[in-house]
Amino acid sequence: MKQLSKIIVSVVCCSMLSLPVYSSNDLNTVKMSSFYRHKVDSVLNLMTLDEKIGQLNQYTGNYQATGPVVEDTTKIEQIKKGLVGSMLNIKGAAQTRELQEYAMQSRLRIPLLFGLDVIHGMRVIYPIPLGEAASFDLDLMKRTASAAAKEASAQGVHWTFAPMVDVSRDARWGRVMEGAGEDTWYNVQVGKARIAGFQGKDLSDVHSIMACAKHFAAYGACIAGKDYNAVDISDLTLHEVYLPPFKAAVESGVSSFMNSFNEINGIPATGNTYIQRELLKGRWGFNGLTVSDWGSIGEMVAHGYVEDLKGAAYSAIIAGSDMDMESRAYVSHLRQLIQDGTVPMEYLDDAVRRVLLKKFELGLFDDPFRYCDEKREKKIVLSKELRETAREAGAKSIVLLKNEGHTLPLLEESKRIALIGALADSKVDMRGFWANEGIVDEVVTVREGLKRRFKKSELIYAEGYDLETNVLKLDEAKAAATNADVVIVAVGERYFSSGEAKSRADITIPQNHQILVKELKSLGKKVIVLLMGGRPMIFNEMTPYADAILLTWWLGTEAGNSIADVLSGKYNPSGKLPMTFPRHIGQIPIYYNYKNTGRPESKNKGYTCCYQDIDFEPAYPFGYGLSYTQFEISAPQLECNTYSRNDTIKVTVNVRNIGKYAGKETVQLYIRDLVASVTRPVKELKGFHQVFLEPGEEKEIIFSLTRSDFSFYNSHLEYICEPGDFLIMCGNSSSNLKQVRINLR
């Protein structure tokens, strides 16, 4: 058996860039104002070693466990002794008050911090994050996060483990539903909006909660799209693609970070000194707290990085992981590691300071029960205001993929509407994964939404397939469709088919769902498909038989009303895809901002970067989404063709509504660096503007590009801007662009 000293040398020296062993002078300790420093240090100086370790100890309640639960009947006694700093999966003003009262029996009366996975709502459920990202409406995402925080804080929750800012390019990974998709720049914008929504202007506002940027880092790059899998990427890709959303989160004042399960350059993220100490708490100056993901400290043993839980505790605290979520490594081993001098006390004190600081900022030391107000809980939870926001978010998240012959919108005077598909009447599926406290009976299904919207029409419903087995019920489906003027059919994946631990090798929707669409079209009716799911999906076989396709994701509590609003034309769909939809499984991972090779893709195939059996184009590109109206977007216009790298470049685009309906278009701006010291992507999103136009109306929109938009990391990981030629491209998707060439001096 190896000696602990050998483990220490291995853990500390095997960092990403062969960093030296850290001393207590290299801690990058938390920075505080004198006001908070005095308060935090006054508490810290009173604490025993066990009480300090307790602040880094997080246990779960059994409400919504996201990992293996260790049965422990002593949690209450530990809380009373001040040996627990935080609880997760505890909700409700009454329950959180009860546990907080136990904490108030401890010697120093240090309040508990309550965390919960408030991913896309608390009781009122909003669209899944990937679906909401399709809205390209940053203000909306800020408002839904704020609404979720308002409802969560009313139920005693102080801290959400959101937003997920992982860039995800592989649709097989189940957790793509939890983020903003494949583009780094867009993930930065969405992350900032959601953090601002959760945290408000100040954590002292009782309606705000702590946000958590996760998963740090590169979790979305898991090999083969398998959740929890290893990650093997270059340092350049790490810094260029996966780290920017986290750096932006720090700059936005995010309160906490959560470690990822994966390794980076052979070092598990939870024990990775480079990303936590050197980058996060060092160069970036992060003053919040870091928390492990569920059991990720202990899982370093399974990684083969440390020999036992004691080695894992050492590795995590040295690397900069402040709070232990359900590994019980710190509470079991930190005392001995401190007492024998293996871990300097300064490492422990810095972690405890970060936890105490957040409790002071939340106002918990002034009033431990300020979030435990049952009257406020009853007033806010499931309020009309929150449900209206959910309905708006749902409508704005829907993406129109196809609309031949102006099939949509439906006239509200339609006489007979056939609604086919068990998903259309499934409340549990409408909520989506990570539905938190959302109650199934409170969800509006498509069937209910259509019934309310099309009051003058006869709605004929048939299951079409068994919800559990997907076995077809064609006779009843055809009977319903035969007597209808138009057919709406709901197909796709179940809510539990995407999410954590929900990776799939085949993202094709069920074969029988596609057969159903084909069979219904054979009746000679207009067929409208509602495609439901939490990720990009493949559905080639049904596409030719659908007159219109609406991607409706999982939209939450008001899903049915949101979908009815779009079908009827009350809201003209404006969503755009935040991830590329592949045409074939073999294309995955597929994303718009790839790099050219020395033998670029060619439809002529041959000795080029292509497949012999399939084309390289996706089914639907990043940024794609139709409207009931049509927009005409001009080529980008600039004042000149040559600029200094320090200039602010104004790019003007004219947008005109040439269709029959009022609507909103999302005009996107991309650049391409044609020649650089390291190869650059064929396109990079650098901005978008949403513009609402009446029929015949035209507006001018202006983009501003600065030096940072043209900058990148070179081979030495230096962030630089080089002179040279660039393409500026504008349009309504990543594949439909007009361009102009400029030169930077």
PDB file of C-alpha atoms in Angstrom, residues 130 133 136 164-170 176 179-191 240-246 577-580 590-594 622-623 668-671 680-688 734:
ATOM      1  CA  LEU A 130     -32.022  24.347 -24.300  1.00  0.00           C
ATOM      2  CA  ALA A 133     -32.180  29.188 -25.477  1.00  0.00           C
ATOM      3  CA  PHE A 136     -32.591  33.979 -28.437  1.00  0.00           C
ATOM      4  CA  MET A 164     -25.250  25.035 -16.727  1.00  0.00           C
ATOM      5  CA  VAL A 165     -22.900  26.886 -19.067  1.00  0.00           C
ATOM      6  CA  ASP A 166     -21.260  23.811 -20.588  1.00  0.00           C
ATOM      7  CA  VAL A 167     -20.792  24.095 -24.334  1.00  0.00           C
ATOM      8  CA  SER A 168     -22.314  20.931 -25.808  1.00  0.00           C
ATOM      9  CA  ARG A 169     -21.714  19.806 -29.376  1.00  0.00           C
ATOM     10  CA  ASP A 170     -22.829  16.177 -29.098  1.00  0.00           C
ATOM     11  CA  VAL A 176     -27.608  19.116 -23.664  1.00  0.00           C
ATOM     12  CA  GLY A 179     -27.604  24.323 -21.358  1.00  0.00           C
ATOM     13  CA  ALA A 180     -27.595  26.781 -24.247  1.00  0.00           C
ATOM     14  CA  GLY A 181     -26.155  24.584 -26.959  1.00  0.00           C
ATOM     15  CA  GLU A 182     -23.079  24.407 -29.123  1.00  0.00           C
ATOM     16  CA  ASP A 183     -21.824  27.987 -29.441  1.00  0.00           C
ATOM     17  CA  THR A 184     -19.331  29.411 -26.953  1.00  0.00           C
ATOM     18  CA  TRP A 185     -20.197  33.078 -27.505  1.00  0.00           C
ATOM     19  CA  TYR A 186     -23.915  32.402 -27.125  1.00  0.00           C
ATOM     20  CA  ASN A 187     -23.348  30.371 -23.951  1.00  0.00           C
ATOM     21  CA  VAL A 188     -21.545  33.410 -22.538  1.00  0.00           C
ATOM     22  CA  GLN A 189     -24.545  35.654 -23.209  1.00  0.00           C
ATOM     23  CA  VAL A 190     -27.131  33.186 -21.894  1.00  0.00           C
ATOM     24  CA  GLY A 191     -25.074  32.430 -18.793  1.00  0.00           C
ATOM     25  CA  GLU A 240     -11.101  28.679 -26.688  1.00  0.00           C
ATOM     26  CA  VAL A 241     -14.347  26.695 -26.514  1.00  0.00           C
ATOM     27  CA  TYR A 242     -15.154  25.513 -23.001  1.00  0.00           C
ATOM     28  CA  LEU A 243     -13.753  28.048 -20.514  1.00  0.00           C
ATOM     29  CA  PRO A 244     -15.098  31.427 -21.777  1.00  0.00           C
ATOM     30  CA  PRO A 245     -18.634  30.974 -20.357  1.00  0.00           C
ATOM     31  CA  PHE A 246     -17.129  30.295 -16.926  1.00  0.00           C
ATOM     32  CA  LEU A 577     -31.944  26.413 -33.152  1.00  0.00           C
ATOM     33  CA  PRO A 578     -29.184  26.705 -30.514  1.00  0.00           C
ATOM     34  CA  MET A 579     -27.804  23.348 -31.682  1.00  0.00           C
ATOM     35  CA  THR A 580     -27.321  21.809 -35.101  1.00  0.00           C
ATOM     36  CA  ILE A 590     -21.780  18.076 -35.649  1.00  0.00           C
ATOM     37  CA  TYR A 591     -21.635  21.844 -35.172  1.00  0.00           C
ATOM     38  CA  TYR A 592     -21.567  24.902 -37.394  1.00  0.00           C
ATOM     39  CA  ASN A 593     -18.256  26.434 -36.271  1.00  0.00           C
ATOM     40  CA  TYR A 594     -15.977  23.620 -37.352  1.00  0.00           C
ATOM     41  CA  PHE A 622     -27.486  26.269 -36.005  1.00  0.00           C
ATOM     42  CA  GLY A 623     -29.544  29.463 -35.906  1.00  0.00           C
ATOM     43  CA  GLN A 668     -27.258  36.956 -36.767  1.00  0.00           C
ATOM     44  CA  LEU A 669     -23.711  38.225 -37.346  1.00  0.00           C
ATOM     45  CA  TYR A 670     -20.776  35.889 -37.879  1.00  0.00           C
ATOM     46  CA  ILE A 671     -17.115  36.491 -38.679  1.00  0.00           C
ATOM     47  CA  ARG A 680      -9.833  29.439 -37.034  1.00  0.00           C
ATOM     48  CA  PRO A 681     -13.431  28.205 -37.499  1.00  0.00           C
ATOM     49  CA  VAL A 682     -15.268  28.717 -40.771  1.00  0.00           C
ATOM     50  CA  LYS A 683     -17.809  30.861 -38.888  1.00  0.00           C
ATOM     51  CA  GLU A 684     -18.083  32.371 -35.416  1.00  0.00           C
ATOM     52  CA  LEU A 685     -21.234  33.960 -34.019  1.00  0.00           C
ATOM     53  CA  LYS A 686     -20.439  37.425 -32.665  1.00  0.00           C
ATOM     54  CA  GLY A 687     -23.819  39.067 -32.315  1.00  0.00           C
ATOM     55  CA  PHE A 688     -27.550  38.990 -32.972  1.00  0.00           C
ATOM     56  CA  SER A 734     -25.542  30.035 -39.849  1.00  0.00           C
TER      57      SER A 734
END
